[in-house]
PDB file of C-alpha atoms in Angstrom:
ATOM      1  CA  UNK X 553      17.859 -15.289   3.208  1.00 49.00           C
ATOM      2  CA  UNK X 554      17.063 -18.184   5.987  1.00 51.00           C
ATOM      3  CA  UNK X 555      14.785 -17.531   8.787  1.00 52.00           C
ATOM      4  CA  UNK X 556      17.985 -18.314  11.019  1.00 53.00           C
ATOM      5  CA  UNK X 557      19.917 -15.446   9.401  1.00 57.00           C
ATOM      6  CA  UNK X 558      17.272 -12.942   8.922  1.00 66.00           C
ATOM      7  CA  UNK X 559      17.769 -11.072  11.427  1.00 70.00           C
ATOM      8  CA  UNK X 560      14.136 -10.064  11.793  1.00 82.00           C
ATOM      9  CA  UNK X 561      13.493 -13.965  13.380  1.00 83.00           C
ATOM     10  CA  UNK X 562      14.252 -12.253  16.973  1.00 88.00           C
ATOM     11  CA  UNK X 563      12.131  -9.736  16.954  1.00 93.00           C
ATOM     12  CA  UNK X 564       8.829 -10.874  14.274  1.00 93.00           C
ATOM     13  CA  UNK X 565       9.433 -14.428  14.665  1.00 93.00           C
ATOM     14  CA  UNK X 566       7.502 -16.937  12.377  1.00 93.00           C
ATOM     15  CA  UNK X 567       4.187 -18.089  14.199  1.00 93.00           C
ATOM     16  CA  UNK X 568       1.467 -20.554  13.227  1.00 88.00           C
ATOM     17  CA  UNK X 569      -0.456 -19.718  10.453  1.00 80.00           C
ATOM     18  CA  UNK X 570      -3.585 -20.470  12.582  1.00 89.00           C
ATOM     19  CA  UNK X 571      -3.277 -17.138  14.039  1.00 94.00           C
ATOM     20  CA  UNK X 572      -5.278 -15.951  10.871  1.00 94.00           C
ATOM     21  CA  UNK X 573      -7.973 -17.916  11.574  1.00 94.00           C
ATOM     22  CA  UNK X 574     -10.609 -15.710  12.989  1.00 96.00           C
ATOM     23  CA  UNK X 575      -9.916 -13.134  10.440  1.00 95.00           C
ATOM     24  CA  UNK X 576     -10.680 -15.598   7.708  1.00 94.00           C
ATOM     25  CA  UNK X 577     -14.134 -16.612   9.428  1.00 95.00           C
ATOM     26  CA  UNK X 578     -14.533 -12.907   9.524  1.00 95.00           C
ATOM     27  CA  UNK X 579     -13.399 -11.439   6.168  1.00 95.00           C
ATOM     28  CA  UNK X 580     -13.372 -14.471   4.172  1.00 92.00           C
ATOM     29  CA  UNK X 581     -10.173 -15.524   1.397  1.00 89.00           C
ATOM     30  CA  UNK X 582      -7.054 -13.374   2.274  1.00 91.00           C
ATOM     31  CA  UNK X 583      -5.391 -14.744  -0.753  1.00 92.00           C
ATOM     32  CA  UNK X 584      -4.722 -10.306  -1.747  1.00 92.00           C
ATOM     33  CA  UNK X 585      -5.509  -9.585   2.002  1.00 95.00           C
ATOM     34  CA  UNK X 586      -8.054  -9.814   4.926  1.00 96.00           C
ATOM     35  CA  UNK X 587     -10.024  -7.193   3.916  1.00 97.00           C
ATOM     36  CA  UNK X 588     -12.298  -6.657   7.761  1.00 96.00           C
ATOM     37  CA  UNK X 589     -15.845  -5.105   7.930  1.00 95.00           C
ATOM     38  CA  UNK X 590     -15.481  -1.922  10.283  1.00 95.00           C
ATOM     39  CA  UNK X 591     -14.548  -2.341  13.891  1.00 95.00           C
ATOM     40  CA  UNK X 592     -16.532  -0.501  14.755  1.00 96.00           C
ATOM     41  CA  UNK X 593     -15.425   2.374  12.754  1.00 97.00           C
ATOM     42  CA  UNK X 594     -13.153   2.458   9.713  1.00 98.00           C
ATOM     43  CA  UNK X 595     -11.420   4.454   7.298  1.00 98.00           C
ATOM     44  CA  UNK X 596      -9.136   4.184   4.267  1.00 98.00           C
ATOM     45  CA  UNK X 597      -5.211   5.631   4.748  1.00 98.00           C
ATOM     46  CA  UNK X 598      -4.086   6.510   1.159  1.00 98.00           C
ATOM     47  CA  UNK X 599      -0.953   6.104  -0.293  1.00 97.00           C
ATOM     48  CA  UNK X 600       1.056   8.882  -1.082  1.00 97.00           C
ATOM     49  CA  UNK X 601       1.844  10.098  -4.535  1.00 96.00           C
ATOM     50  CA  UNK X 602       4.480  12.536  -5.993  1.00 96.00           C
ATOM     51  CA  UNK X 603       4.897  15.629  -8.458  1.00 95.00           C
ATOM     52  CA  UNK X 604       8.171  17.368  -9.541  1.00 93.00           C
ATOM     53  CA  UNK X 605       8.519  20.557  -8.637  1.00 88.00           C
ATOM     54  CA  UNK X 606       8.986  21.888 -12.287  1.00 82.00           C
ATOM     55  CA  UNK X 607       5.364  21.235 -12.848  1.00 69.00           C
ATOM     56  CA  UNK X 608       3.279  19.432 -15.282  1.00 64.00           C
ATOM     57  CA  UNK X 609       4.360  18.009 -18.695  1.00 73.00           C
ATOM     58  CA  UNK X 610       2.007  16.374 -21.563  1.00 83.00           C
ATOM     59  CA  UNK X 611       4.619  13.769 -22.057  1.00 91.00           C
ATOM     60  CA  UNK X 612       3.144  10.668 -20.737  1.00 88.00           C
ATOM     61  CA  UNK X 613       5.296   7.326 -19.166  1.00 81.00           C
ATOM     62  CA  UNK X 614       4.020   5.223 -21.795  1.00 82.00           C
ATOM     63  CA  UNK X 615       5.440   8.098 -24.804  1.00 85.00           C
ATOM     64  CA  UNK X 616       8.665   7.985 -23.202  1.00 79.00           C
ATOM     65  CA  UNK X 617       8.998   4.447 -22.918  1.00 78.00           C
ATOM     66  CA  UNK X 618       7.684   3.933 -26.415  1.00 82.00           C
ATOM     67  CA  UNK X 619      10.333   6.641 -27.982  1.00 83.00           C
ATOM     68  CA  UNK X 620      13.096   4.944 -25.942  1.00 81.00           C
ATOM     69  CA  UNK X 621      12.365   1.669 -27.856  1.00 77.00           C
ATOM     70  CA  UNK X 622      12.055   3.450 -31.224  1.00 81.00           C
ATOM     71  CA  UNK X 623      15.759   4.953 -30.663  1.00 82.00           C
ATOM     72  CA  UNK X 624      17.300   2.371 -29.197  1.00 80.00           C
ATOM     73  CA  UNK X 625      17.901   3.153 -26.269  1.00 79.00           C
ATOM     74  CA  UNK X 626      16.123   0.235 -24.602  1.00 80.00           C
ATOM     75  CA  UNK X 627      14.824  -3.202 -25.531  1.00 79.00           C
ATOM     76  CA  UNK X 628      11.629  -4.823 -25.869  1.00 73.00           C
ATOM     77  CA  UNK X 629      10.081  -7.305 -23.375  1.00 78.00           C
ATOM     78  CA  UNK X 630       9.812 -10.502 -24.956  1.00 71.00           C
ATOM     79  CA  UNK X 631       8.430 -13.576 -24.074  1.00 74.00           C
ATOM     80  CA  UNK X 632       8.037 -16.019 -26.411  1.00 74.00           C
ATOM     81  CA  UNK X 633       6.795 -14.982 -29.107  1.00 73.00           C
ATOM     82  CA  UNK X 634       4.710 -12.251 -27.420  1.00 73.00           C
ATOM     83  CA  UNK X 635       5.878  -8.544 -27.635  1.00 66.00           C
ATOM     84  CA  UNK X 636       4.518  -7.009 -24.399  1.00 67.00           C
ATOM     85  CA  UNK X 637       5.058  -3.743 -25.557  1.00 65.00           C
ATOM     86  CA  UNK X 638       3.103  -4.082 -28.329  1.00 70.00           C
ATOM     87  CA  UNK X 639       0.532  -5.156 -25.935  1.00 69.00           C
ATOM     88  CA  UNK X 640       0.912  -2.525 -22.838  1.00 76.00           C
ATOM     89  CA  UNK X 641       1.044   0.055 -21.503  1.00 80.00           C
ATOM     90  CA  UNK X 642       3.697   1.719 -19.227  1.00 82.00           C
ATOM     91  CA  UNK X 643       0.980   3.515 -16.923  1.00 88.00           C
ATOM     92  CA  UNK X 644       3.831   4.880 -14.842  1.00 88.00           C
ATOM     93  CA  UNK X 645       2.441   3.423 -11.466  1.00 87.00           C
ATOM     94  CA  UNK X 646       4.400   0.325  -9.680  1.00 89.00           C
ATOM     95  CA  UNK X 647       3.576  -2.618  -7.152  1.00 92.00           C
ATOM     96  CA  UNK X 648       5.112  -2.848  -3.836  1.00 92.00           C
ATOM     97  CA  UNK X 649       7.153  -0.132  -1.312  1.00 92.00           C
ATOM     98  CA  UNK X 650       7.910   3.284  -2.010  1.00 93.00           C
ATOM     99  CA  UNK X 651       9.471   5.909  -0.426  1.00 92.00           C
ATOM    100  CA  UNK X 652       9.811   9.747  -1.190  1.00 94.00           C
ATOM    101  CA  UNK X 653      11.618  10.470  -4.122  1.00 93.00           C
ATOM    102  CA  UNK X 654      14.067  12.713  -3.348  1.00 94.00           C
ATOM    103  CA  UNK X 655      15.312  16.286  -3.890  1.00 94.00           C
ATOM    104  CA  UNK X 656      12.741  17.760  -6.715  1.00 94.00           C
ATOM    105  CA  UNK X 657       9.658  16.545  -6.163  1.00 95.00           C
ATOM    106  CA  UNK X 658       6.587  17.017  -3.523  1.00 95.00           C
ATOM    107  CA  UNK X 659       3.775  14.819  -2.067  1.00 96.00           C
ATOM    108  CA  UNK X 660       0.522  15.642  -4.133  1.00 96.00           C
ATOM    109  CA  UNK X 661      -1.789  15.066  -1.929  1.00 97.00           C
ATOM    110  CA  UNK X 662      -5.256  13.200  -3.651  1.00 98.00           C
ATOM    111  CA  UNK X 663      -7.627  16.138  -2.349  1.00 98.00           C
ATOM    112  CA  UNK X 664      -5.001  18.818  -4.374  1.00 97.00           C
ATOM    113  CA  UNK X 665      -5.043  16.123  -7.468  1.00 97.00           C
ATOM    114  CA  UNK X 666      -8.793  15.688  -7.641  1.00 98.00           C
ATOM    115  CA  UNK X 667      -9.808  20.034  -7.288  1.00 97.00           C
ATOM    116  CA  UNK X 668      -6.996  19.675 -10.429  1.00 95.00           C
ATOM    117  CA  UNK X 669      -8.677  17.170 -12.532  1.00 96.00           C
ATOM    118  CA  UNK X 670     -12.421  17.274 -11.311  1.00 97.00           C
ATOM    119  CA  UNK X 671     -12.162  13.878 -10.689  1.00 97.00           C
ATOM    120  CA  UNK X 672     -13.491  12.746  -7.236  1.00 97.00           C
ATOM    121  CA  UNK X 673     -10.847  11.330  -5.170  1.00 97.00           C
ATOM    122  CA  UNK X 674     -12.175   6.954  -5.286  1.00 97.00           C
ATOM    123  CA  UNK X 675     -15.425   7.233  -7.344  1.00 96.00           C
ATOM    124  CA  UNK X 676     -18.887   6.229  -6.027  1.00 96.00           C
ATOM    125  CA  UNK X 677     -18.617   2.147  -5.691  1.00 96.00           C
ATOM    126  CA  UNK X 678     -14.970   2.046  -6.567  1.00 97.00           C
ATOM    127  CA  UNK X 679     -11.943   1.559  -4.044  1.00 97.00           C
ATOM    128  CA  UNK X 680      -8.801   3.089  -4.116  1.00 97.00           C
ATOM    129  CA  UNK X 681      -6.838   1.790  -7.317  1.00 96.00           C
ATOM    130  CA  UNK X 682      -5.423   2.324 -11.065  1.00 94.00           C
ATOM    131  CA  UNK X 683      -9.140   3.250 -11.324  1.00 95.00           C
ATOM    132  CA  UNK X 684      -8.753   6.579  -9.786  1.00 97.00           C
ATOM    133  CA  UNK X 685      -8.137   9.784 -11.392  1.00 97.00           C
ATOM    134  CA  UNK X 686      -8.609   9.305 -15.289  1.00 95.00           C
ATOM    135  CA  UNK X 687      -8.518  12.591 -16.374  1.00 95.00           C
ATOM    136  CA  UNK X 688      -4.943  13.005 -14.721  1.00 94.00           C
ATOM    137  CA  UNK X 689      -3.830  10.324 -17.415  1.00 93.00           C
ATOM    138  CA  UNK X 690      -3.371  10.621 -20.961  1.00 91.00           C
ATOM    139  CA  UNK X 691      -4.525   7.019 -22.499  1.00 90.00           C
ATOM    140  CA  UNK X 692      -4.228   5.392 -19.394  1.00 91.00           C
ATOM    141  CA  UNK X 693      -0.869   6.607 -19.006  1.00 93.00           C
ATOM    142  CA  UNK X 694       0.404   9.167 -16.064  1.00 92.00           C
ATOM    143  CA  UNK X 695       2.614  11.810 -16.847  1.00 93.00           C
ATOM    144  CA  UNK X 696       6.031  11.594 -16.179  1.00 93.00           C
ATOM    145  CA  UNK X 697       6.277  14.559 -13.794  1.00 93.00           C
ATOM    146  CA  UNK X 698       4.066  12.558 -11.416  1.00 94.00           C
ATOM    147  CA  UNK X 699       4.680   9.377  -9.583  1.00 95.00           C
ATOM    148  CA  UNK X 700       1.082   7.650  -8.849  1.00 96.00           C
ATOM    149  CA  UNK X 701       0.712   6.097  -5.638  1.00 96.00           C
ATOM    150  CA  UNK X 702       1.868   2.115  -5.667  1.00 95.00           C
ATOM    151  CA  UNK X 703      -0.056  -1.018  -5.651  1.00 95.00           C
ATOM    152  CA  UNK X 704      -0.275  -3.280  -2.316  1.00 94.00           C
ATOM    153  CA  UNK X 705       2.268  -1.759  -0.141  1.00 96.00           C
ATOM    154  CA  UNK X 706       2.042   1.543   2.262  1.00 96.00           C
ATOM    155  CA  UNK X 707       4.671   3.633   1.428  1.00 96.00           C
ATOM    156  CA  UNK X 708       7.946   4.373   4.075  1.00 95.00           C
ATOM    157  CA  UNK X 709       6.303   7.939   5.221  1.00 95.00           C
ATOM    158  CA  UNK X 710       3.171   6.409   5.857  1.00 97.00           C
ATOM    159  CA  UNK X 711       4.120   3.443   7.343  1.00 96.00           C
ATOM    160  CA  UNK X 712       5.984   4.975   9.663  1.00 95.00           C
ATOM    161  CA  UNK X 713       3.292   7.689  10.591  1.00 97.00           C
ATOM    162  CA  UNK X 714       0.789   4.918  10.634  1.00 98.00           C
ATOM    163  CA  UNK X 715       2.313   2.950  13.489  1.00 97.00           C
ATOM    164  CA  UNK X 716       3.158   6.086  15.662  1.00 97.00           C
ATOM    165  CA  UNK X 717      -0.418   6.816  15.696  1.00 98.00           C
ATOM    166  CA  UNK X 718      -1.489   3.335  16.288  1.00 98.00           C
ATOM    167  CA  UNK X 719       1.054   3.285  19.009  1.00 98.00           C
ATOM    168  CA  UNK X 720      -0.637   6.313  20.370  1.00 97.00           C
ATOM    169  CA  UNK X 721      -3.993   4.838  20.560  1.00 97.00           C
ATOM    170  CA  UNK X 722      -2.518   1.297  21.921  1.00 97.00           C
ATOM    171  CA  UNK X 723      -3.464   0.265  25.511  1.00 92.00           C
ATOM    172  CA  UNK X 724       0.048  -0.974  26.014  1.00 96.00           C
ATOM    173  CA  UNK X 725       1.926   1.690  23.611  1.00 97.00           C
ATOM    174  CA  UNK X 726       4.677   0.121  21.751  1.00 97.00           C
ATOM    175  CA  UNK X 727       4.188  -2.995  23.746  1.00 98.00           C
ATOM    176  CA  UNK X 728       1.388  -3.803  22.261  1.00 98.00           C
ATOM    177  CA  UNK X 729       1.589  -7.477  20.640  1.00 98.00           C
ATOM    178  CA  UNK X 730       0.641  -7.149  17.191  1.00 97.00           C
ATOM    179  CA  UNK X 731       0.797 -10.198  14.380  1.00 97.00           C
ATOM    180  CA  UNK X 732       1.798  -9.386  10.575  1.00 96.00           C
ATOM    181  CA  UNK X 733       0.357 -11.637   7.701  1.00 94.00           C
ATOM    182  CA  UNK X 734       1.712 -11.853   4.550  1.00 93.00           C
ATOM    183  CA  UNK X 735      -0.455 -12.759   0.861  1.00 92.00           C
ATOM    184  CA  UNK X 736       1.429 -15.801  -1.010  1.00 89.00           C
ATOM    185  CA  UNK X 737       1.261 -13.430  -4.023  1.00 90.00           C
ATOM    186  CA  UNK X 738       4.006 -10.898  -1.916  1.00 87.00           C
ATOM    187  CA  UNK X 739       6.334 -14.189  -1.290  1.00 84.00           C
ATOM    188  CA  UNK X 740       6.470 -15.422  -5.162  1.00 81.00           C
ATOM    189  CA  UNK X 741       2.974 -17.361  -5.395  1.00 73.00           C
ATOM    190  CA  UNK X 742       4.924 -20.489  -4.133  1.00 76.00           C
ATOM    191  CA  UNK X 743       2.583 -21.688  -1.031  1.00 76.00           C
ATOM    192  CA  UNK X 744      -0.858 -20.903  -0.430  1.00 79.00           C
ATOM    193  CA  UNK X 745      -1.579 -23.635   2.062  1.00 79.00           C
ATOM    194  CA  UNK X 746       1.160 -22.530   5.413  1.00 80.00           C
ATOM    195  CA  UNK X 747       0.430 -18.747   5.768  1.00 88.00           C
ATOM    196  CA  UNK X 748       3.370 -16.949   6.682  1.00 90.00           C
ATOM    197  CA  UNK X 749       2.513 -15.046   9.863  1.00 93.00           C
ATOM    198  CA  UNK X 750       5.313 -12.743  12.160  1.00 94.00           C
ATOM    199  CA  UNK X 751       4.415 -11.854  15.653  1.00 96.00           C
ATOM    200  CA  UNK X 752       6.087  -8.703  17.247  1.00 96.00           C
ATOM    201  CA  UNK X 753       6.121  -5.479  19.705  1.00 97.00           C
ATOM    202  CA  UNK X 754       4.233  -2.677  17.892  1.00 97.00           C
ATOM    203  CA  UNK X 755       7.138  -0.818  19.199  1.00 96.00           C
ATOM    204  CA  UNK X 756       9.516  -2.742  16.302  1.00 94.00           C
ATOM    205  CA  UNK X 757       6.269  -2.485  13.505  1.00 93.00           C
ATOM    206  CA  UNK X 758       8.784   0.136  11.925  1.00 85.00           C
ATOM    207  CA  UNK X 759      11.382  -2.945  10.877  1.00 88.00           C
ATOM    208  CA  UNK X 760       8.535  -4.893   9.232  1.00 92.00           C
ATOM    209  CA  UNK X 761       8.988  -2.395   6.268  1.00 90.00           C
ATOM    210  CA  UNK X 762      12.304  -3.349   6.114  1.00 82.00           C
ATOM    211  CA  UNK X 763      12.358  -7.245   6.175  1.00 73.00           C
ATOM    212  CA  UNK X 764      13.529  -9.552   3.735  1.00 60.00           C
ATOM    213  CA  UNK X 765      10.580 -11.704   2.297  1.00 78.00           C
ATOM    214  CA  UNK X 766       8.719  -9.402   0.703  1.00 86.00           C
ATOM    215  CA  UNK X 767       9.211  -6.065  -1.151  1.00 88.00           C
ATOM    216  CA  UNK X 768       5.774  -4.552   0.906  1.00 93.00           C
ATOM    217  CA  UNK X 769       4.382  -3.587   4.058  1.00 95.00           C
ATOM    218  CA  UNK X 770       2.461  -6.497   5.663  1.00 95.00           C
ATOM    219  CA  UNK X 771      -1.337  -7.502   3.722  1.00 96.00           C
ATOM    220  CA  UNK X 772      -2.291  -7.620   7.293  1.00 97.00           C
ATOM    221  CA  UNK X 773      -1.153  -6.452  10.665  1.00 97.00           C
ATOM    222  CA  UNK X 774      -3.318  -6.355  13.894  1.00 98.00           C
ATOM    223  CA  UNK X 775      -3.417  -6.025  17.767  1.00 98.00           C
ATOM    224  CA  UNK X 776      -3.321  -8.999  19.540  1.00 97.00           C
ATOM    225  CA  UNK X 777      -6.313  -8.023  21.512  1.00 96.00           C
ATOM    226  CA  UNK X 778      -7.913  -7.069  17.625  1.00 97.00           C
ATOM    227  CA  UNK X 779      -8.928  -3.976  18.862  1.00 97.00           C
ATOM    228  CA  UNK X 780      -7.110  -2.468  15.211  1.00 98.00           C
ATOM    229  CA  UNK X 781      -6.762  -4.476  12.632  1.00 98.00           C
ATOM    230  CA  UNK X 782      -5.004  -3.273   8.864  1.00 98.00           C
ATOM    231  CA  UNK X 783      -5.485  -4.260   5.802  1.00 98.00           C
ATOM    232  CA  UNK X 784      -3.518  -3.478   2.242  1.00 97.00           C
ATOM    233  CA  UNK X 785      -4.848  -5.010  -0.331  1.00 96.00           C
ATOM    234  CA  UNK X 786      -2.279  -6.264  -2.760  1.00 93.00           C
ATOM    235  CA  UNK X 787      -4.093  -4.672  -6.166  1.00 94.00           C
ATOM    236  CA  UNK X 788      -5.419  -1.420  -4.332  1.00 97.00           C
ATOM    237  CA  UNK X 789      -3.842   2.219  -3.527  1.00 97.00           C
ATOM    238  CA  UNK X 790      -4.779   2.195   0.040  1.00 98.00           C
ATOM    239  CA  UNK X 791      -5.093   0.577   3.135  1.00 98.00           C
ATOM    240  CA  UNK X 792      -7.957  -0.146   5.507  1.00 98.00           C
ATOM    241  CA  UNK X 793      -7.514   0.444   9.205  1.00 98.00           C
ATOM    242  CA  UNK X 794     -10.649  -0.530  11.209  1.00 98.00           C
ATOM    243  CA  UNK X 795     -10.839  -0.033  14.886  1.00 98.00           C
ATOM    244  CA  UNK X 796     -12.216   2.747  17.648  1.00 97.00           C
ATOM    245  CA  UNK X 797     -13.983   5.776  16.802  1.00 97.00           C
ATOM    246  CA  UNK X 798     -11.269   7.737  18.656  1.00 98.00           C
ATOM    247  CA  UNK X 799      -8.293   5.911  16.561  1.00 98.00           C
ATOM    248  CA  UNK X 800     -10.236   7.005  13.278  1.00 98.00           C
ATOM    249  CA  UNK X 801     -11.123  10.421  13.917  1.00 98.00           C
ATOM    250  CA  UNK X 802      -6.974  10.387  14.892  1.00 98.00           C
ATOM    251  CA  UNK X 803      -6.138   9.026  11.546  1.00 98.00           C
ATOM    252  CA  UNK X 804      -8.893  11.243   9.746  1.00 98.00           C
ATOM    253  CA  UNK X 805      -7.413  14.734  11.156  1.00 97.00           C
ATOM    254  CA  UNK X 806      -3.745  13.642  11.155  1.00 97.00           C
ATOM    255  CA  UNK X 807      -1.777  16.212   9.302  1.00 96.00           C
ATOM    256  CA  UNK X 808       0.711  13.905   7.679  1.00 97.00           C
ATOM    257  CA  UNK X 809      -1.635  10.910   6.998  1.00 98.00           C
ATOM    258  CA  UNK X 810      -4.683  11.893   3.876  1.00 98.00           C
ATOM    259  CA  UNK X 811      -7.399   9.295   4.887  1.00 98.00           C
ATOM    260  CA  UNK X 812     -10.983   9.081   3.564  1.00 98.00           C
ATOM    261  CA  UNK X 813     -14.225   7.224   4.965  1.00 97.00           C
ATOM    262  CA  UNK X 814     -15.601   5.091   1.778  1.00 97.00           C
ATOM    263  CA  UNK X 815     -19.322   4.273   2.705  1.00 95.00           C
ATOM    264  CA  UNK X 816     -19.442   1.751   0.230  1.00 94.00           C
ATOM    265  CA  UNK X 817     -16.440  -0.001   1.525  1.00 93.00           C
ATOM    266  CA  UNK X 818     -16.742   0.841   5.348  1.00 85.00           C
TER     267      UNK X 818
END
């Protein structure tokens, strides 16, 4: 889709890619994502993951997947002469936006998962990622009752309960100016030189999830006056939101949002 016929151009339109440029002199590359120090105070917003209501079951995503090639009933992945099947494994987990998903299942929340497993929610020196919760996998695998959070993208609930409280602790509410960047690995690895940067009304943030360039929530979206800024990195489970004390503690007792404070990654 064309800028001129997405019809997100009116309301995020396309702004210089300078606009990143004090978050590169203060985070560095932000080739996955500007990944800022805390501002003062920070805290990681997890993504959410899923279990079916029926409850557990030892079969694993990677079993299924492997006894669906063995009948038939799907194909390899071939390229070249490379079998990647051979080669994987089908952990279960996916990249980009998720949503609930649907009738059947329930949000797990991470605290639930790791009094389950014994695991501690991000181990000591670790961020939120694939790394998390071994013991809840079977060979690396998950099992197919659950659905594992996703990698570099908030997920719709989230999202959307993100910006209301961000909105809440706004100066200028949903007025608030806010910019959204975008990683060149989220818009097919094509151009790494012209960032792609939208500038918007926090009051429209909502419609980011929806546009067309990318299948993710922004790497990056901030307050114009930087008093917030966001980060979701595109290889971890969770995103950073740095910013007041008050807007943290918000985020930290929310009852729909599960946020930690990392203090190896604050």
């Amino acid at each position: 889709m064309s800028e001129e016929s997405n019809p997100m151009s009116s309301l995020w339109p396309l702004v210089q890619p300078g606009a990143t440029d004090w978050l590169r002199e203060l985070c560095g590359d932000g080739l996955t994502g500007f990944m800022p120090p805390a501002m003062p105070d920070a805290v990681w917003v997890l993504n959410a993951m899923y279990e079916h209501e029926q409850g557990s079951t030892e079969v694993s995503y990677d079993e299924y997947h492997k006894a669906r090639l063995a009948d038939g009933s799907t194909q390899p992945h071939v390229v070249g002469d490379l079998d990647l099947d051979a080669v994987s494994i089908a952990t279960g987990g996916g990249l980009g936006r998720a949503r609930h998903p649907g009738p059947g299942w329930r949000r797990l929340r991470w605290t639930e998962l790791a009094r389950r497993t014994g695991d501690p929610m991000v181990p000591d020196g670790l961020m939120p990622s694939y790394r998390c919760f071994p013991s809840a996998k079977k060979e690396g695998s998950w099992p197919l009752t659950m659905v594992p959070p996703t990698e570099g993208s908030l997920d719709r609930e989230t999202w959307n309960r993100l910006i209301a409280v961000l909105t809440e602790y706004s100066a200028a509410g949903p007025d608030t100016r806010c910019l959204a960047y975008y990683n060149p690995l989220m818009l097919g690895a094509t151009d790494f030189d012209n960032l792609h940067v939208r500038a918007g009304r926090l009051g429209d943030a909502e419609l980011l999830y929806d546009q067309s360039e990318a299948d993710f929530s922004p790497s990056n979206l901030w307050s114009d006056d930087r008093s917030w800024v966001l980060c979701t990195d595109y290889d971890l489970w969770a995103t950073k939101v740095a910013g007041s004390p008050a807007l943290i503690h918000a985020l930290l007792n929310d009852s729909e949002i599960e946020a930690v404070r990392l203090p190896w990654a604050h």
